[in-house]
Coordinates of N, CA and C and ligand atoms in Angstrom, one line a residue:
M42 N -213.1 -116.4 -68.6 CA -212.7 -117.5 -67.7 C -212.0 -117.0 -66.5
P43 N -212.4 -117.4 -65.3 CA -211.9 -116.8 -64.1 C -210.4 -117.1 -63.8
T44 N -209.9 -118.2 -64.3 CA -208.5 -118.5 -64.0 C -207.7 -118.1 -65.2
N45 N -206.6 -117.4 -64.9 CA -205.9 -116.7 -66.0 C -205.2 -117.6 -67.0
V46 N -204.7 -118.8 -66.5 CA -204.0 -119.7 -67.4 C -204.5 -121.1 -67.2
D47 N -204.4 -122.0 -68.2 CA -204.9 -123.4 -68.0 C -203.7 -124.2 -67.5
P48 N -203.9 -125.4 -67.1 CA -202.9 -126.2 -66.5 C -201.7 -126.4 -67.5
E49 N -202.1 -126.5 -68.7 CA -201.0 -126.7 -69.7 C -200.0 -125.6 -69.8
E50 N -200.6 -124.4 -69.8 CA -199.7 -123.2 -69.8 C -198.9 -123.1 -68.6
L51 N -199.5 -123.5 -67.4 CA -198.8 -123.5 -66.2 C -197.7 -124.6 -66.1
N52 N -197.8 -125.5 -67.1 CA -196.8 -126.6 -67.2 C -197.1 -127.7 -66.1
Y53 N -198.1 -127.6 -65.4 CA -198.4 -128.6 -64.3 C -198.6 -130.0 -64.9
D54 N -199.1 -130.0 -66.1 CA -199.4 -131.3 -66.7 C -198.2 -132.1 -67.2
S55 N -197.1 -131.4 -67.4 CA -195.9 -132.1 -68.0 C -195.0 -132.5 -66.9
Y56 N -195.3 -132.3 -65.6 CA -194.4 -132.6 -64.5 C -194.5 -134.0 -64.0
E57 N -193.3 -134.6 -63.9 CA -193.3 -135.9 -63.2 C -193.3 -135.7 -61.7
T58 N -194.1 -136.5 -61.0 CA -194.4 -136.2 -59.6 C -193.2 -136.0 -58.7
E59 N -192.2 -136.9 -58.8 CA -191.1 -136.9 -57.9 C -190.2 -135.6 -58.2
K60 N -190.1 -135.2 -59.5 CA -189.3 -134.0 -59.8 C -190.1 -132.8 -59.2
Y61 N -191.4 -132.8 -59.4 CA -192.2 -131.7 -59.0 C -192.1 -131.5 -57.5
D62 N -192.2 -132.6 -56.7 CA -192.1 -132.6 -55.3 C -190.8 -131.9 -54.9
E63 N -189.7 -132.4 -55.4 CA -188.4 -131.8 -55.0 C -188.3 -130.3 -55.4
D64 N -188.9 -130.0 -56.6 CA -188.8 -128.6 -57.1 C -189.6 -127.7 -56.3
I65 N -190.8 -128.1 -55.9 CA -191.6 -127.1 -55.2 C -191.1 -126.9 -53.8
I66 N -190.5 -127.9 -53.2 CA -190.0 -127.8 -51.8 C -188.7 -126.9 -51.9
R67 N -187.9 -127.1 -52.9 CA -186.7 -126.2 -53.1 C -187.1 -124.8 -53.5
S68 N -188.1 -124.7 -54.4 CA -188.3 -123.4 -55.0 C -189.2 -122.4 -54.3
I69 N -190.1 -122.9 -53.5 CA -190.9 -122.0 -52.7 C -190.2 -121.6 -51.4
P70 N -189.8 -120.4 -51.2 CA -189.1 -120.0 -50.0 C -190.0 -120.3 -48.8
G71 N -189.5 -121.0 -47.8 CA -190.3 -121.3 -46.6 C -191.3 -122.4 -46.8
H72 N -191.3 -123.2 -47.8 CA -192.3 -124.3 -48.1 C -192.3 -125.2 -46.8
K73 N -191.2 -125.6 -46.3 CA -191.1 -126.5 -45.2 C -191.7 -125.8 -43.9
E74 N -191.3 -124.6 -43.7 CA -191.7 -123.9 -42.4 C -193.2 -123.6 -42.5
L75 N -193.7 -123.2 -43.7 CA -195.1 -123.0 -43.9 C -195.9 -124.2 -43.5
H76 N -195.4 -125.4 -44.0 CA -196.1 -126.6 -43.6 C -196.0 -127.0 -42.2
E77 N -194.9 -126.6 -41.6 CA -194.8 -126.9 -40.1 C -195.8 -126.0 -39.4
S78 N -196.0 -124.8 -39.9 CA -197.0 -123.9 -39.2 C -198.4 -124.4 -39.4
I79 N -198.7 -125.0 -40.6 CA -200.0 -125.6 -40.8 C -200.2 -126.8 -39.8
G80 N -199.1 -127.5 -39.6 CA -199.2 -128.6 -38.6 C -199.6 -128.1 -37.2
T81 N -199.1 -126.9 -36.8 CA -199.4 -126.3 -35.5 C -200.9 -125.9 -35.5
I82 N -201.3 -125.3 -36.6 CA -202.8 -124.9 -36.7 C -203.6 -126.1 -36.5
L83 N -203.3 -127.2 -37.2 CA -204.1 -128.4 -37.2 C -204.2 -129.0 -35.8
Q84 N -203.1 -128.9 -35.1 CA -203.1 -129.4 -33.7 C -204.1 -128.7 -32.8
G85 N -204.4 -127.4 -33.2 CA -205.3 -126.7 -32.4 C -206.8 -126.9 -32.8
I86 N -207.0 -127.6 -33.9 CA -208.4 -127.9 -34.3 C -208.7 -129.3 -33.7
T87 N -209.8 -129.3 -32.9 CA -210.1 -130.5 -32.2 C -211.0 -131.4 -32.9
R88 N -212.0 -130.8 -33.6 CA -213.0 -131.7 -34.3 C -213.1 -131.3 -35.8
C89 N -213.0 -132.3 -36.7 CA -213.1 -132.0 -38.1 C -213.7 -133.2 -38.8
G90 N -214.8 -133.0 -39.5 CA -215.5 -134.1 -40.2 C -215.3 -134.0 -41.7
Q91 N -215.1 -132.8 -42.2 CA -215.0 -132.6 -43.7 C -214.1 -131.5 -44.0
I92 N -213.2 -131.8 -45.0 CA -212.2 -130.9 -45.4 C -212.2 -130.8 -47.0
L93 N -212.1 -129.5 -47.5 CA -212.0 -129.3 -48.9 C -210.6 -128.7 -49.2
E94 N -209.9 -129.3 -50.1 CA -208.6 -128.7 -50.5 C -208.7 -128.2 -51.9
L95 N -208.3 -127.0 -52.2 CA -208.3 -126.4 -53.5 C -206.9 -126.3 -54.0
G96 N -206.6 -127.0 -55.1 CA -205.3 -127.0 -55.8 C -204.3 -127.9 -55.0
A97 N -204.6 -129.2 -54.9 CA -203.9 -130.1 -54.1 C -202.5 -130.4 -54.7
G98 N -202.3 -130.2 -55.9 CA -201.0 -130.6 -56.6 C -200.8 -132.1 -56.4
T99 N -199.6 -132.4 -56.0 CA -199.2 -133.9 -55.9 C -199.6 -134.3 -54.4
G100 N -200.2 -133.5 -53.6 CA -200.7 -134.0 -52.4 C -199.8 -133.8 -51.2
L101 N -198.8 -133.0 -51.3 CA -197.9 -132.7 -50.2 C -198.6 -132.1 -49.0
T102 N -199.4 -131.1 -49.3 CA -200.1 -130.5 -48.1 C -201.2 -131.5 -47.6
A103 N -201.9 -132.1 -48.5 CA -203.0 -133.1 -48.1 C -202.4 -134.1 -47.2
E104 N -201.2 -134.6 -47.5 CA -200.7 -135.7 -46.7 C -200.5 -135.3 -45.2
L105 N -200.1 -134.1 -45.1 CA -199.9 -133.5 -43.7 C -201.3 -133.4 -43.0
V106 N -202.3 -132.9 -43.7 CA -203.6 -132.7 -43.1 C -204.2 -134.1 -42.8
L107 N -204.0 -135.0 -43.7 CA -204.7 -136.3 -43.5 C -204.0 -137.1 -42.4
K108 N -202.7 -136.9 -42.2 CA -202.1 -137.6 -41.1 C -202.7 -137.1 -39.7
R109 N -203.1 -135.8 -39.7 CA -203.8 -135.3 -38.5 C -205.2 -135.8 -38.4
F110 N -205.9 -135.8 -39.5 CA -207.3 -136.3 -39.6 C -207.5 -137.4 -40.6
P111 N -207.0 -138.6 -40.2 CA -207.0 -139.7 -41.2 C -208.4 -140.2 -41.7
R112 N -209.4 -140.0 -40.9 CA -210.7 -140.5 -41.2 C -211.7 -139.4 -41.7
V113 N -211.2 -138.3 -41.9 CA -212.1 -137.2 -42.3 C -212.6 -137.4 -43.8
K114 N -213.7 -136.8 -44.1 CA -214.2 -136.8 -45.5 C -213.4 -135.7 -46.2
Y115 N -212.6 -136.1 -47.2 CA -211.6 -135.1 -47.8 C -211.9 -135.0 -49.3
Y116 N -212.2 -133.8 -49.7 CA -212.4 -133.5 -51.1 C -211.2 -132.8 -51.6
S117 N -210.6 -133.2 -52.7 CA -209.4 -132.6 -53.3 C -209.7 -132.2 -54.7
V118 N -209.6 -130.9 -54.9 CA -209.9 -130.3 -56.3 C -208.6 -129.9 -57.0
D119 N -208.4 -130.3 -58.2 CA -207.3 -129.8 -59.0 C -207.7 -129.9 -60.5
F120 N -207.2 -129.0 -61.3 CA -207.5 -129.1 -62.7 C -206.5 -129.7 -63.6
S121 N -205.4 -130.2 -62.9 CA -204.3 -130.9 -63.7 C -204.4 -132.4 -63.4
E122 N -204.6 -133.1 -64.5 CA -204.7 -134.6 -64.3 C -203.4 -135.2 -63.8
T123 N -202.3 -134.7 -64.3 CA -201.0 -135.2 -63.9 C -200.7 -135.0 -62.4
M124 N -201.0 -133.8 -62.0 CA -200.9 -133.5 -60.5 C -201.8 -134.4 -59.7
M125 N -203.0 -134.6 -60.2 CA -203.9 -135.4 -59.4 C -203.5 -136.8 -59.4
D126 N -202.9 -137.3 -60.4 CA -202.4 -138.7 -60.4 C -201.3 -138.9 -59.3
G127 N -200.5 -137.8 -59.2 CA -199.4 -137.8 -58.2 C -200.1 -137.9 -56.8
A128 N -201.1 -137.1 -56.6 CA -201.8 -137.1 -55.3 C -202.5 -138.4 -55.1
R129 N -203.1 -139.0 -56.1 CA -203.8 -140.3 -55.9 C -202.8 -141.3 -55.4
N130 N -201.6 -141.4 -55.9 CA -200.6 -142.3 -55.5 C -200.2 -142.0 -54.0
R131 N -199.9 -140.7 -53.8 CA -199.4 -140.4 -52.4 C -200.5 -140.7 -51.4
L132 N -201.7 -140.4 -51.7 CA -202.8 -140.5 -50.7 C -203.6 -141.8 -50.8
S133 N -203.1 -142.8 -51.4 CA -203.9 -144.0 -51.6 C -204.4 -144.7 -50.3
A134 N -203.7 -144.4 -49.2 CA -204.1 -145.0 -47.9 C -205.4 -144.3 -47.3
Y135 N -205.8 -143.2 -47.9 CA -206.9 -142.4 -47.4 C -208.1 -142.4 -48.3
G136 N -209.3 -142.2 -47.8 CA -210.5 -142.2 -48.7 C -210.7 -140.8 -49.2
V137 N -209.8 -140.3 -50.1 CA -210.0 -139.0 -50.7 C -210.9 -139.0 -51.9
E138 N -211.8 -138.0 -52.0 CA -212.6 -137.9 -53.2 C -211.9 -136.8 -54.1
F139 N -211.5 -137.2 -55.2 CA -210.8 -136.3 -56.2 C -211.8 -135.7 -57.1
I140 N -211.7 -134.4 -57.3 CA -212.6 -133.7 -58.2 C -211.7 -133.0 -59.2
R141 N -211.8 -133.4 -60.5 CA -211.0 -132.6 -61.5 C -211.8 -131.5 -62.0
G142 N -211.3 -130.3 -61.8 CA -212.0 -129.1 -62.3 C -211.4 -127.8 -61.8
D143 N -211.9 -126.7 -62.4 CA -211.4 -125.4 -62.0 C -212.2 -124.9 -60.8
Y144 N -211.5 -124.7 -59.7 CA -212.2 -124.4 -58.4 C -212.9 -123.0 -58.5
A145 N -212.5 -122.2 -59.5 CA -213.1 -120.9 -59.6 C -214.5 -121.0 -60.2
V146 N -214.8 -122.1 -60.8 CA -216.1 -122.2 -61.5 C -217.0 -123.4 -61.1
I147 N -216.4 -124.5 -60.6 CA -217.2 -125.6 -60.3 C -218.0 -125.3 -59.0
D148 N -219.1 -126.1 -58.8 CA -219.8 -126.1 -57.5 C -218.9 -126.7 -56.4
L149 N -218.6 -126.0 -55.4 CA -217.7 -126.5 -54.4 C -218.5 -127.3 -53.4
P150 N -217.9 -128.5 -52.9 CA -218.6 -129.2 -51.8 C -218.9 -128.2 -50.7
Q151 N -220.1 -128.4 -50.0 CA -220.5 -127.5 -49.0 C -220.3 -128.2 -47.6
E152 N -220.6 -127.3 -46.6 CA -220.6 -127.8 -45.2 C -219.2 -128.3 -44.7
N153 N -218.2 -127.6 -45.2 CA -216.8 -128.0 -44.8 C -216.5 -127.4 -43.4
D154 N -215.7 -128.2 -42.6 CA -215.2 -127.7 -41.4 C -213.9 -126.9 -41.6
L155 N -213.2 -127.3 -42.7 CA -212.0 -126.6 -43.0 C -211.8 -126.6 -44.5
V156 N -211.3 -125.4 -45.0 CA -210.9 -125.4 -46.4 C -209.4 -125.1 -46.4
V157 N -208.6 -125.8 -47.2 CA -207.1 -125.6 -47.3 C -206.8 -125.3 -48.7
S158 N -205.9 -124.3 -48.9 CA -205.4 -124.0 -50.2 C -203.9 -123.5 -50.0
V159 N -203.0 -124.2 -50.7 CA -201.6 -123.8 -50.5 C -200.9 -123.6 -51.9
I160 N -200.5 -122.4 -52.2 CA -199.7 -122.1 -53.4 C -200.5 -122.4 -54.7
G161 N -201.7 -121.8 -54.7 CA -202.6 -122.0 -55.9 C -203.4 -120.8 -56.3
I162 N -203.9 -120.1 -55.3 CA -204.9 -119.1 -55.5 C -204.3 -117.9 -56.2
H163 N -203.0 -117.7 -56.2 CA -202.3 -116.6 -56.9 C -202.5 -116.7 -58.4
H164 N -203.0 -117.8 -58.9 CA -203.3 -117.9 -60.3 C -204.6 -117.3 -60.7
Q165 N -205.4 -116.9 -59.7 CA -206.6 -116.2 -60.0 C -206.1 -114.8 -60.4
E166 N -206.5 -114.4 -61.7 CA -205.8 -113.3 -62.3 C -206.0 -111.9 -61.6
T167 N -207.3 -111.6 -61.4 CA -207.5 -110.3 -60.9 C -207.9 -110.3 -59.4
D168 N -207.9 -109.1 -58.8 CA -208.3 -108.9 -57.4 C -209.8 -109.5 -57.3
E169 N -210.6 -109.1 -58.3 CA -212.0 -109.6 -58.2 C -212.1 -111.1 -58.2
D170 N -211.3 -111.7 -59.1 CA -211.3 -113.2 -59.1 C -210.9 -113.8 -57.7
K171 N -209.9 -113.2 -57.1 CA -209.5 -113.7 -55.8 C -210.6 -113.5 -54.8
K172 N -211.2 -112.3 -54.8 CA -212.2 -111.9 -53.8 C -213.4 -112.9 -53.9
S173 N -213.8 -113.1 -55.2 CA -215.0 -113.9 -55.4 C -214.7 -115.4 -55.0
L174 N -213.5 -115.8 -55.2 CA -213.2 -117.2 -54.7 C -213.2 -117.2 -53.1
F175 N -212.7 -116.1 -52.5 CA -212.7 -116.1 -51.0 C -214.2 -116.2 -50.6
Q176 N -215.1 -115.5 -51.3 CA -216.5 -115.5 -50.9 C -217.1 -116.9 -51.0
R177 N -216.7 -117.6 -52.1 CA -217.2 -118.9 -52.3 C -216.7 -119.9 -51.2
I178 N -215.4 -119.7 -50.9 CA -214.8 -120.5 -49.8 C -215.6 -120.2 -48.5
Y179 N -215.8 -119.0 -48.2 CA -216.6 -118.6 -46.9 C -217.9 -119.3 -46.9
Y180 N -218.7 -119.2 -48.0 CA -220.0 -119.8 -48.0 C -219.9 -121.4 -48.0
S181 N -218.8 -122.0 -48.4 CA -218.7 -123.4 -48.4 C -218.4 -124.0 -47.0
L182 N -218.1 -123.1 -46.1 CA -217.8 -123.5 -44.7 C -219.0 -123.6 -43.8
N183 N -219.0 -124.5 -42.9 CA -220.1 -124.5 -41.9 C -219.8 -123.3 -40.9
K184 N -220.8 -123.2 -39.9 CA -220.8 -121.9 -39.1 C -219.5 -121.7 -38.3
T185 N -218.8 -122.8 -38.0 CA -217.5 -122.6 -37.2 C -216.3 -122.9 -38.0
G186 N -216.5 -123.0 -39.3 CA -215.4 -123.4 -40.2 C -214.2 -122.5 -40.3
S187 N -213.1 -122.9 -40.8 CA -212.0 -122.0 -41.0 C -211.2 -122.4 -42.3
F188 N -210.3 -121.4 -42.6 CA -209.6 -121.5 -43.9 C -208.1 -121.3 -43.7
I189 N -207.4 -122.4 -44.1 CA -205.9 -122.3 -44.0 C -205.4 -121.9 -45.4
F190 N -204.8 -120.8 -45.5 CA -204.5 -120.2 -46.8 C -203.0 -119.8 -46.9
G191 N -202.3 -120.7 -47.6 CA -200.9 -120.4 -47.9 C -200.7 -120.0 -49.3
D192 N -199.9 -118.9 -49.6 CA -199.8 -118.5 -51.0 C -198.6 -117.6 -51.3
L193 N -198.4 -117.3 -52.5 CA -197.4 -116.4 -52.9 C -198.1 -115.0 -53.0
V194 N -197.5 -114.0 -52.3 CA -198.2 -112.7 -52.2 C -197.1 -111.6 -52.5
T195 N -197.6 -110.4 -52.7 CA -196.7 -109.3 -52.7 C -197.2 -108.3 -51.6
Y196 N -196.7 -107.0 -51.7 CA -196.9 -106.1 -50.6 C -197.4 -104.7 -51.2
R197 N -198.1 -104.0 -50.4 CA -198.6 -102.7 -50.9 C -197.5 -101.7 -51.1
N198 N -196.6 -101.7 -50.2 CA -195.4 -100.7 -50.4 C -194.5 -101.2 -51.5
P199 N -194.3 -100.4 -52.5 CA -193.5 -100.8 -53.7 C -192.1 -101.2 -53.3
E200 N -191.5 -100.6 -52.3 CA -190.1 -100.9 -52.0 C -190.1 -102.3 -51.3
E201 N -191.1 -102.5 -50.4 CA -191.2 -103.8 -49.8 C -191.4 -104.9 -50.8
A202 N -192.3 -104.6 -51.8 CA -192.7 -105.5 -52.8 C -191.4 -105.9 -53.6
A203 N -190.7 -104.9 -54.0 CA -189.5 -105.1 -54.8 C -188.4 -105.9 -54.1
L204 N -188.2 -105.6 -52.8 CA -187.2 -106.3 -52.0 C -187.6 -107.8 -51.9
N205 N -188.9 -108.0 -51.6 CA -189.3 -109.4 -51.4 C -189.3 -110.2 -52.7
E206 N -189.6 -109.5 -53.8 CA -189.5 -110.2 -55.1 C -188.0 -110.6 -55.4
A207 N -187.1 -109.6 -55.1 CA -185.7 -109.9 -55.3 C -185.2 -111.1 -54.5
K208 N -185.7 -111.1 -53.2 CA -185.3 -112.2 -52.4 C -185.9 -113.5 -52.8
H209 N -187.1 -113.5 -53.4 CA -187.7 -114.7 -54.0 C -186.8 -115.2 -55.1
F210 N -186.4 -114.3 -56.0 CA -185.6 -114.8 -57.2 C -184.2 -115.2 -56.7
H211 N -183.7 -114.6 -55.7 CA -182.4 -115.0 -55.2 C -182.5 -116.4 -54.6
H212 N -183.6 -116.7 -53.9 CA -183.8 -118.0 -53.4 C -183.9 -119.0 -54.5
L213 N -184.5 -118.7 -55.6 CA -184.6 -119.6 -56.8 C -183.1 -119.9 -57.3
V214 N -182.4 -118.8 -57.4 CA -181.0 -119.0 -58.0 C -180.2 -119.9 -57.0
E215 N -180.4 -119.7 -55.7 CA -179.6 -120.4 -54.8 C -180.0 -121.9 -54.6
N216 N -181.3 -122.1 -54.9 CA -181.8 -123.5 -54.5 C -182.3 -124.4 -55.7
S217 N -182.4 -123.8 -56.9 CA -182.8 -124.7 -58.0 C -181.8 -125.8 -58.3
Q218 N -182.3 -126.9 -58.7 CA -181.5 -128.1 -59.0 C -180.5 -127.8 -60.1
D219 N -180.9 -127.1 -61.1 CA -180.1 -126.9 -62.3 C -180.6 -125.7 -63.1
E220 N -179.9 -125.3 -64.1 CA -180.3 -124.1 -64.9 C -181.7 -124.2 -65.5
E221 N -182.0 -125.4 -66.0 CA -183.3 -125.6 -66.7 C -184.4 -125.4 -65.7
T222 N -184.3 -125.9 -64.5 CA -185.3 -125.8 -63.5 C -185.4 -124.3 -63.0
L223 N -184.3 -123.7 -62.9 CA -184.3 -122.3 -62.5 C -185.0 -121.5 -63.6
K224 N -184.8 -121.8 -64.9 CA -185.4 -121.0 -65.9 C -186.9 -121.2 -65.8
E225 N -187.3 -122.4 -65.6 CA -188.8 -122.8 -65.6 C -189.5 -122.0 -64.4
W226 N -188.9 -122.1 -63.2 CA -189.5 -121.5 -62.0 C -189.4 -120.0 -62.0
A227 N -188.3 -119.5 -62.6 CA -188.2 -118.0 -62.7 C -189.2 -117.5 -63.7
H228 N -189.4 -118.2 -64.8 CA -190.4 -117.8 -65.8 C -191.8 -117.8 -65.2
H229 N -192.0 -118.9 -64.5 CA -193.4 -119.1 -63.8 C -193.6 -117.9 -62.9
H230 N -192.6 -117.6 -62.1 CA -192.9 -116.5 -61.1 C -193.0 -115.1 -61.7
K231 N -192.2 -114.9 -62.8 CA -192.3 -113.6 -63.4 C -193.5 -113.4 -64.3
Y232 N -193.9 -114.5 -65.0 CA -194.9 -114.3 -66.1 C -196.3 -114.9 -65.8
L233 N -196.3 -116.0 -64.9 CA -197.5 -116.7 -64.8 C -198.2 -116.5 -63.4
N234 N -197.5 -115.9 -62.5 CA -198.1 -115.7 -61.2 C -198.7 -114.3 -61.1
S235 N -199.9 -114.2 -60.5 CA -200.6 -112.9 -60.3 C -200.7 -112.6 -58.8
L236 N -199.6 -112.0 -58.3 CA -199.6 -111.9 -56.8 C -200.4 -110.6 -56.4
A237 N -201.1 -110.7 -55.4 CA -201.9 -109.6 -54.8 C -201.2 -109.3 -53.4
P238 N -201.3 -108.0 -53.0 CA -200.7 -107.6 -51.7 C -201.3 -108.4 -50.6
L239 N -200.4 -108.8 -49.7 CA -200.9 -109.6 -48.5 C -201.9 -108.8 -47.7
E240 N -201.6 -107.5 -47.5 CA -202.5 -106.6 -46.7 C -203.9 -106.6 -47.4
D241 N -204.0 -106.5 -48.7 CA -205.3 -106.5 -49.4 C -206.0 -107.8 -49.2
Q242 N -205.3 -108.9 -49.2 CA -205.9 -110.2 -49.1 C -206.5 -110.4 -47.7
V243 N -205.8 -109.9 -46.7 CA -206.3 -110.0 -45.3 C -207.6 -109.2 -45.3
E244 N -207.6 -108.0 -45.9 CA -208.8 -107.2 -45.9 C -210.0 -107.9 -46.6
W245 N -209.7 -108.4 -47.8 CA -210.8 -109.1 -48.6 C -211.4 -110.3 -47.8
L246 N -210.5 -111.0 -47.1 CA -211.0 -112.2 -46.3 C -212.0 -111.7 -45.3
K247 N -211.7 -110.5 -44.7 CA -212.6 -109.9 -43.7 C -213.8 -109.4 -44.3
E248 N -213.7 -108.8 -45.5 CA -214.8 -108.3 -46.2 C -215.9 -109.4 -46.6
V249 N -215.4 -110.6 -46.9 CA -216.3 -111.6 -47.3 C -216.9 -112.3 -46.1
G250 N -216.5 -111.9 -44.8 CA -217.2 -112.4 -43.7 C -216.3 -113.0 -42.6
F251 N -215.0 -113.3 -42.9 CA -214.2 -114.0 -41.8 C -214.0 -112.9 -40.7
K252 N -214.2 -113.4 -39.4 CA -214.1 -112.5 -38.3 C -212.6 -112.2 -38.0
D253 N -211.8 -113.2 -38.1 CA -210.4 -113.1 -37.7 C -209.5 -113.6 -38.7
V254 N -208.5 -112.9 -39.1 CA -207.6 -113.3 -40.1 C -206.2 -113.1 -39.6
E255 N -205.5 -114.2 -39.3 CA -204.1 -114.1 -38.7 C -203.1 -114.4 -39.7
I256 N -202.0 -113.6 -39.8 CA -200.8 -114.0 -40.6 C -199.9 -114.8 -39.7
I257 N -199.8 -116.1 -40.1 CA -199.1 -117.1 -39.3 C -197.7 -117.2 -39.6
Y258 N -197.4 -117.1 -40.9 CA -196.0 -117.2 -41.4 C -195.7 -116.4 -42.6
Q259 N -194.5 -115.9 -42.7 CA -194.2 -115.0 -43.9 C -192.7 -115.1 -44.2
K260 N -192.4 -115.3 -45.4 CA -191.0 -115.2 -45.9 C -191.0 -114.8 -47.3
F261 N -190.4 -113.6 -47.6 CA -190.4 -113.0 -48.9 C -191.8 -113.0 -49.5
N262 N -192.0 -113.7 -50.7 CA -193.3 -113.7 -51.3 C -194.3 -114.8 -50.8
T263 N -193.8 -115.5 -49.8 CA -194.6 -116.6 -49.3 C -195.3 -116.2 -48.0
A264 N -196.6 -116.5 -47.9 CA -197.3 -116.2 -46.6 C -198.3 -117.3 -46.3
L265 N -198.6 -117.4 -45.0 CA -199.7 -118.3 -44.5 C -200.6 -117.5 -43.7
M266 N -201.9 -117.6 -44.1 CA -203.0 -116.9 -43.3 C -203.9 -118.0 -42.7
Y267 N -204.5 -117.6 -41.6 CA -205.5 -118.5 -41.0 C -206.8 -117.7 -40.8
A268 N -207.9 -118.0 -41.4 CA -209.1 -117.2 -41.4 C -210.2 -118.0 -40.7
T269 N -210.8 -117.4 -39.7 CA -211.8 -118.1 -38.9 C -213.1 -117.3 -39.0
K270 N -214.3 -118.0 -38.9 CA -215.6 -117.4 -39.0 C -216.0 -116.7 -37.7
Ligands
SAM52 C1 -198.3 -125.4 -56.6 S1 -199.5 -126.7 -56.5 C2 -199.6 -126.8 -54.7 C3 -199.3 -128.1 -54.1 C4 -199.1 -128.2 -52.6 N1 -200.2 -127.5 -51.9 C5 -197.8 -127.8 -52.1 O1 -197.7 -126.7 -51.6 O2 -196.8 -128.5 -52.3 C6 -200.9 -125.8 -57.0 C7 -201.9 -126.7 -57.7 O3 -203.1 -125.9 -57.9 C8 -203.7 -126.3 -59.1 N2 -204.5 -125.1 -59.5 C9 -204.2 -123.8 -59.8 N3 -205.3 -123.1 -60.1 C10 -206.3 -124.0 -60.1 C11 -207.7 -123.9 -60.4 N4 -208.2 -122.7 -60.7 N5 -208.5 -124.9 -60.3 C12 -208.0 -126.1 -59.9 N6 -206.7 -126.3 -59.6 C13 -205.9 -125.3 -59.7 C14 -202.5 -126.6 -60.0 O4 -202.9 -127.5 -61.0 C15 -201.5 -127.2 -59.0 O5 -201.6 -128.6 -59.0

């Protein structure tokens, strides 16, 4: 199976939407700034007819994208029914098509102008899994399409990797609502996330065909890339 853990193991299915929203915003370093940077990228995109989002969660990222392109054809993929229910509520004003499934294995909608994925692809366990998903994303885009990719990453240099991991955990300690939430998110980061070096991921995106890959935002283990054909 291409995805290393199922939604149950990731605990996504047991989360109540409101708690999840607060926790992800608090727990992912730079979650707010990363989304502000996505807003800036979106302002620079003038025409967009179809968007595919992979791992929409409760729809926090989708809401931002849909505010910019309210009439776009929007496909939202997630394998957690609970997360998807949260997104359905949040995005009820928009004509979103929800697809429940593992984006590593399902047939992805084609001819997208934009693919968006924020804080999900790090669950693809191996480098090969991640590369093969990048390839599928590339093929799903039309000739001038682009990919907004925010995720948790590490770094090639072991000292840089250790430093940024320490800062990520420090952020969790400083920002978690309570001890129980800290335990949950610290466990998730230590045992359930499969981070790949940012530098490698930029290379892989180029290898699958993207002409330009820009690192737009970075804080500790959080990064935002923008890949264009
Ligand atoms: C952390 S949420 C991100 C939500 C939102 N983008 C944000 O930043 O607030 C990631 C979502 O990806 C989904 N996910 C992870 N791996 C997946 C896979 N292989 N197929 C489908 N959904 C996946 C999880 O169920 C979860 O809802």
